[in-house]
Short mmCIF file of N, CA, C and O in Angstrom, two decimals:
data_model
loop_
_atom_site.label_atom_id
_atom_site.label_comp_id
_atom_site.label_asym_id
_atom_site.label_seq_id
_atom_site.Cartn_x
_atom_site.Cartn_y
_atom_site.Cartn_z
N MET N 1 0.77 -1.10 0.05
CA MET N 1 0.00 0.12 -0.04
C MET N 1 0.98 1.29 -0.02
O MET N 1 1.96 1.32 0.68
N SER N 2 0.53 2.11 -0.61
CA SER N 2 1.30 3.43 -0.70
C SER N 2 1.05 4.37 0.52
O SER N 2 0.04 4.17 1.23
N PHE N 3 1.99 5.00 0.59
CA PHE N 3 1.99 5.88 1.77
C PHE N 3 0.80 7.01 1.49
O PHE N 3 0.04 7.07 2.65
N THR N 4 0.61 7.48 0.34
CA THR N 4 -0.50 8.21 0.17
C THR N 4 -1.97 7.61 0.45
O THR N 4 -2.85 8.29 1.04
N ASP N 5 -1.96 6.32 0.24
CA ASP N 5 -3.19 5.45 0.56
C ASP N 5 -3.43 5.68 2.17
O ASP N 5 -4.69 5.71 2.59
N LYS N 6 -2.34 5.32 2.91
CA LYS N 6 -2.25 5.23 4.12
C LYS N 6 -3.00 6.54 4.93
O LYS N 6 -3.68 6.63 5.60
N VAL N 7 -2.47 7.53 4.28
CA VAL N 7 -2.71 9.01 4.74
C VAL N 7 -4.01 9.43 4.44
O VAL N 7 -4.74 9.90 5.46
N LYS N 8 -4.73 9.06 3.38
CA LYS N 8 -6.05 9.31 2.83
C LYS N 8 -7.00 8.58 3.83
O LYS N 8 -7.92 9.06 4.35
N ASN N 9 -6.64 7.19 4.19
CA ASN N 9 -7.55 6.28 5.20
C ASN N 9 -7.56 7.03 6.43
O ASN N 9 -8.60 6.91 7.02
N ALA N 10 -6.34 7.33 6.76
CA ALA N 10 -6.04 7.97 8.36
C ALA N 10 -6.90 9.17 8.28
O ALA N 10 -7.71 9.65 9.37
N ALA N 11 -6.93 10.10 7.17
CA ALA N 11 -7.60 11.27 7.23
C ALA N 11 -9.12 10.99 7.40
O ALA N 11 -9.72 11.65 7.93
N ASP N 12 -9.67 10.26 6.49
CA ASP N 12 -10.99 9.78 6.53
C ASP N 12 -11.49 9.42 7.98
O ASP N 12 -12.46 9.69 8.36
N GLN N 13 -10.75 8.43 8.53
CA GLN N 13 -10.99 7.98 10.04
C GLN N 13 -10.87 9.27 11.15
O GLN N 13 -11.90 9.29 11.64
N ALA N 14 -10.08 10.17 10.97
CA ALA N 14 -9.76 11.23 11.62
C ALA N 14 -11.01 12.49 11.60
O ALA N 14 -11.26 12.79 12.49
N VAL N 15 -11.41 12.65 10.38
CA VAL N 15 -12.40 13.71 10.00
C VAL N 15 -13.81 13.02 10.28
O VAL N 15 -14.56 13.51 11.09
N GLY N 16 -13.84 11.55 10.23
CA GLY N 16 -15.05 11.01 10.39
C GLY N 16 -15.28 11.23 12.26
O GLY N 16 -16.34 11.31 12.81
N LYS N 17 -14.15 10.81 12.93
CA LYS N 17 -14.21 10.81 14.20
C LYS N 17 -14.76 12.25 14.86
O LYS N 17 -15.37 12.46 15.82
N ALA N 18 -14.04 13.33 14.08
CA ALA N 18 -14.19 14.68 14.19
C ALA N 18 -15.77 15.02 14.25
O ALA N 18 -16.53 15.67 15.13
N LYS N 19 -16.13 14.46 13.12
CA LYS N 19 -17.69 14.89 12.76
C LYS N 19 -18.57 14.31 13.97
O LYS N 19 -19.68 14.74 14.29
N GLU N 20 -18.20 12.96 14.26
CA GLU N 20 -18.81 12.24 15.31
C GLU N 20 -18.98 12.93 16.68
O GLU N 20 -20.13 13.15 17.28
N VAL N 21 -17.92 13.35 17.01
CA VAL N 21 -17.89 14.12 18.28
C VAL N 21 -18.52 15.55 18.19
O VAL N 21 -19.16 15.81 19.11
N ILE N 22 -18.35 16.14 17.31
CA ILE N 22 -19.25 17.37 17.30
C ILE N 22 -20.67 17.34 17.04
O ILE N 22 -21.37 17.94 17.63
N GLY N 23 -20.91 16.12 16.19
CA GLY N 23 -22.37 15.83 16.23
C GLY N 23 -22.79 15.52 17.52
O GLY N 23 -24.20 15.81 18.05
N ASP N 24 -22.28 14.75 18.22
CA ASP N 24 -22.63 14.28 19.69
C ASP N 24 -22.64 15.48 20.41
O ASP N 24 -23.61 15.70 21.25
N ALA N 25 -21.64 16.36 20.50
CA ALA N 25 -21.62 17.59 21.38
C ALA N 25 -22.74 18.49 20.98
O ALA N 25 -23.47 19.19 22.02
N THR N 26 -23.25 18.61 19.79
CA THR N 26 -24.22 19.60 19.39
C THR N 26 -25.81 19.01 19.15
O THR N 26 -26.60 19.53 18.89
N ASP N 27 -25.77 17.65 19.72
CA ASP N 27 -27.04 16.88 19.59
C ASP N 27 -27.36 16.88 17.89
O ASP N 27 -28.47 16.94 17.93
N ASN N 28 -26.50 16.89 17.13
CA ASN N 28 -26.88 16.76 15.61
C ASN N 28 -26.61 15.28 15.36
O ASN N 28 -25.58 14.96 14.92
N HIS N 29 -27.68 14.59 15.21
CA HIS N 29 -27.71 13.08 15.12
C HIS N 29 -27.05 12.86 13.59
O HIS N 29 -26.53 11.93 13.39
N LYS N 30 -27.65 13.73 12.71
CA LYS N 30 -27.07 13.59 11.36
C LYS N 30 -25.42 13.41 11.01
O LYS N 30 -24.87 12.61 10.42
N LEU N 31 -24.96 14.71 11.72
CA LEU N 31 -23.59 14.88 11.67
C LEU N 31 -23.05 13.80 12.40
O LEU N 31 -21.96 13.28 11.97
N GLU N 32 -23.37 13.23 13.49
CA GLU N 32 -22.90 12.03 14.26
C GLU N 32 -23.06 10.81 13.41
O GLU N 32 -21.92 10.12 13.44
N ALA N 33 -23.90 10.57 12.63
CA ALA N 33 -24.08 9.31 11.79
C ALA N 33 -22.92 9.38 10.55
O ALA N 33 -22.60 8.55 10.15
N GLU N 34 -22.99 10.70 10.24
CA GLU N 34 -21.94 10.92 8.90
C GLU N 34 -20.53 10.74 9.25
O GLU N 34 -19.89 9.83 8.63
N GLY N 35 -20.34 11.04 10.46
CA GLY N 35 -18.85 10.87 11.10
C GLY N 35 -18.74 9.32 11.15
O GLY N 35 -17.73 8.88 11.00
N LYS N 36 -19.71 8.54 11.65
CA LYS N 36 -19.50 7.13 12.13
C LYS N 36 -19.55 6.32 10.51
O LYS N 36 -18.63 5.56 10.63
N LEU N 37 -20.11 6.86 9.74
CA LEU N 37 -20.12 6.35 8.32
C LEU N 37 -18.77 6.46 7.62
O LEU N 37 -18.02 5.57 7.26
N GLN N 38 -18.17 7.61 7.73
CA GLN N 38 -16.90 8.08 7.14
C GLN N 38 -15.68 7.39 7.95
O GLN N 38 -14.86 6.87 7.19
N GLN N 39 -15.86 7.07 9.07
CA GLN N 39 -14.87 6.19 9.86
C GLN N 39 -14.99 4.96 9.56
O GLN N 39 -13.94 4.29 9.27
N ALA N 40 -16.04 4.53 9.23
CA ALA N 40 -16.37 2.99 8.70
C ALA N 40 -15.51 2.80 7.50
O ALA N 40 -15.09 1.84 7.03
N LYS N 41 -15.93 3.73 6.54
CA LYS N 41 -15.51 3.58 5.16
C LYS N 41 -14.03 3.76 5.34
O LYS N 41 -13.16 2.83 4.38
N GLY N 42 -13.23 4.67 6.17
CA GLY N 42 -11.77 4.54 6.29
C GLY N 42 -11.21 3.31 6.78
O GLY N 42 -10.40 2.58 6.24
N ASP N 43 -12.00 2.69 7.80
CA ASP N 43 -11.76 1.39 8.27
C ASP N 43 -11.55 0.16 7.24
O ASP N 43 -10.62 -0.55 7.19
N VAL N 44 -12.55 0.27 6.45
CA VAL N 44 -12.77 -0.65 5.37
C VAL N 44 -11.75 -0.67 4.46
O VAL N 44 -11.30 -1.57 3.99
N LYS N 45 -11.50 0.52 3.95
CA LYS N 45 -10.46 0.70 3.09
C LYS N 45 -9.16 0.30 3.33
O LYS N 45 -8.24 -0.28 2.63
N GLN N 46 -8.87 0.63 4.72
CA GLN N 46 -7.70 0.23 5.45
C GLN N 46 -7.45 -1.00 5.43
O GLN N 46 -6.37 -1.76 5.03
N ALA N 47 -8.64 -1.96 5.82
CA ALA N 47 -8.44 -3.43 5.77
C ALA N 47 -8.27 -3.68 4.41
O ALA N 47 -7.52 -4.85 4.32
N GLY N 48 -8.81 -3.42 3.41
CA GLY N 48 -8.74 -3.80 1.98
C GLY N 48 -7.19 -3.66 1.65
O GLY N 48 -6.49 -4.56 1.17
N GLU N 49 -6.43 -2.56 2.20
CA GLU N 49 -5.26 -2.30 1.78
C GLU N 49 -4.31 -3.35 2.61
O GLU N 49 -3.22 -3.69 2.01
N ASP N 50 -4.56 -3.56 3.76
CA ASP N 50 -3.84 -4.37 4.57
C ASP N 50 -3.82 -5.93 3.99
O ASP N 50 -2.72 -6.47 3.97
N VAL N 51 -4.84 -5.97 3.26
CA VAL N 51 -5.02 -7.51 2.83
C VAL N 51 -4.26 -7.53 1.53
O VAL N 51 -3.52 -8.48 1.48
N LYS N 52 -4.19 -6.49 0.79
CA LYS N 52 -3.29 -6.46 -0.52
C LYS N 52 -1.96 -6.77 0.03
O LYS N 52 -1.06 -7.39 -0.46
N ASP N 53 -1.32 -5.64 1.02
CA ASP N 53 -0.20 -5.87 1.43
C ASP N 53 0.31 -7.30 1.81
O ASP N 53 1.54 -7.74 1.68
N ALA N 54 -0.60 -7.92 2.48
CA ALA N 54 -0.46 -9.18 3.27
C ALA N 54 -0.05 -10.23 1.92
O ALA N 54 0.76 -11.18 1.92
N PHE N 55 -0.81 -10.16 0.84
CA PHE N 55 -0.62 -10.98 -0.42
C PHE N 55 0.51 -10.59 -1.07
O PHE N 55 1.27 -11.39 -1.85
N LYS N 56 1.09 -9.46 -0.99
CA LYS N 56 2.40 -8.86 -1.46
C LYS N 56 3.65 -9.23 -0.85
O LYS N 56 4.75 -9.31 -1.30
N GLY N 57 3.10 -9.85 0.65
CA GLY N 57 4.33 -10.10 1.20
C GLY N 57 5.24 -8.95 1.86
O GLY N 57 6.28 -9.13 2.38
N LYS N 58 4.51 -7.77 2.16
CA LYS N 58 5.08 -6.90 2.81
C LYS N 58 4.91 -6.75 4.35
O LYS N 58 3.82 -7.12 4.80
#
């Protein structure tokens, strides 16, 4: 996996977490849900890249 992909996935996770926290603090359920979804997308992308790395032997 390229370094760029790792950074993008980590950014998705971090932005998602921030949205979730802000949504929770402001009682904005839509923003909170968007944050959780964005985190999940980042997690799934990261897991896929980890599988690719495992098959490449890295």
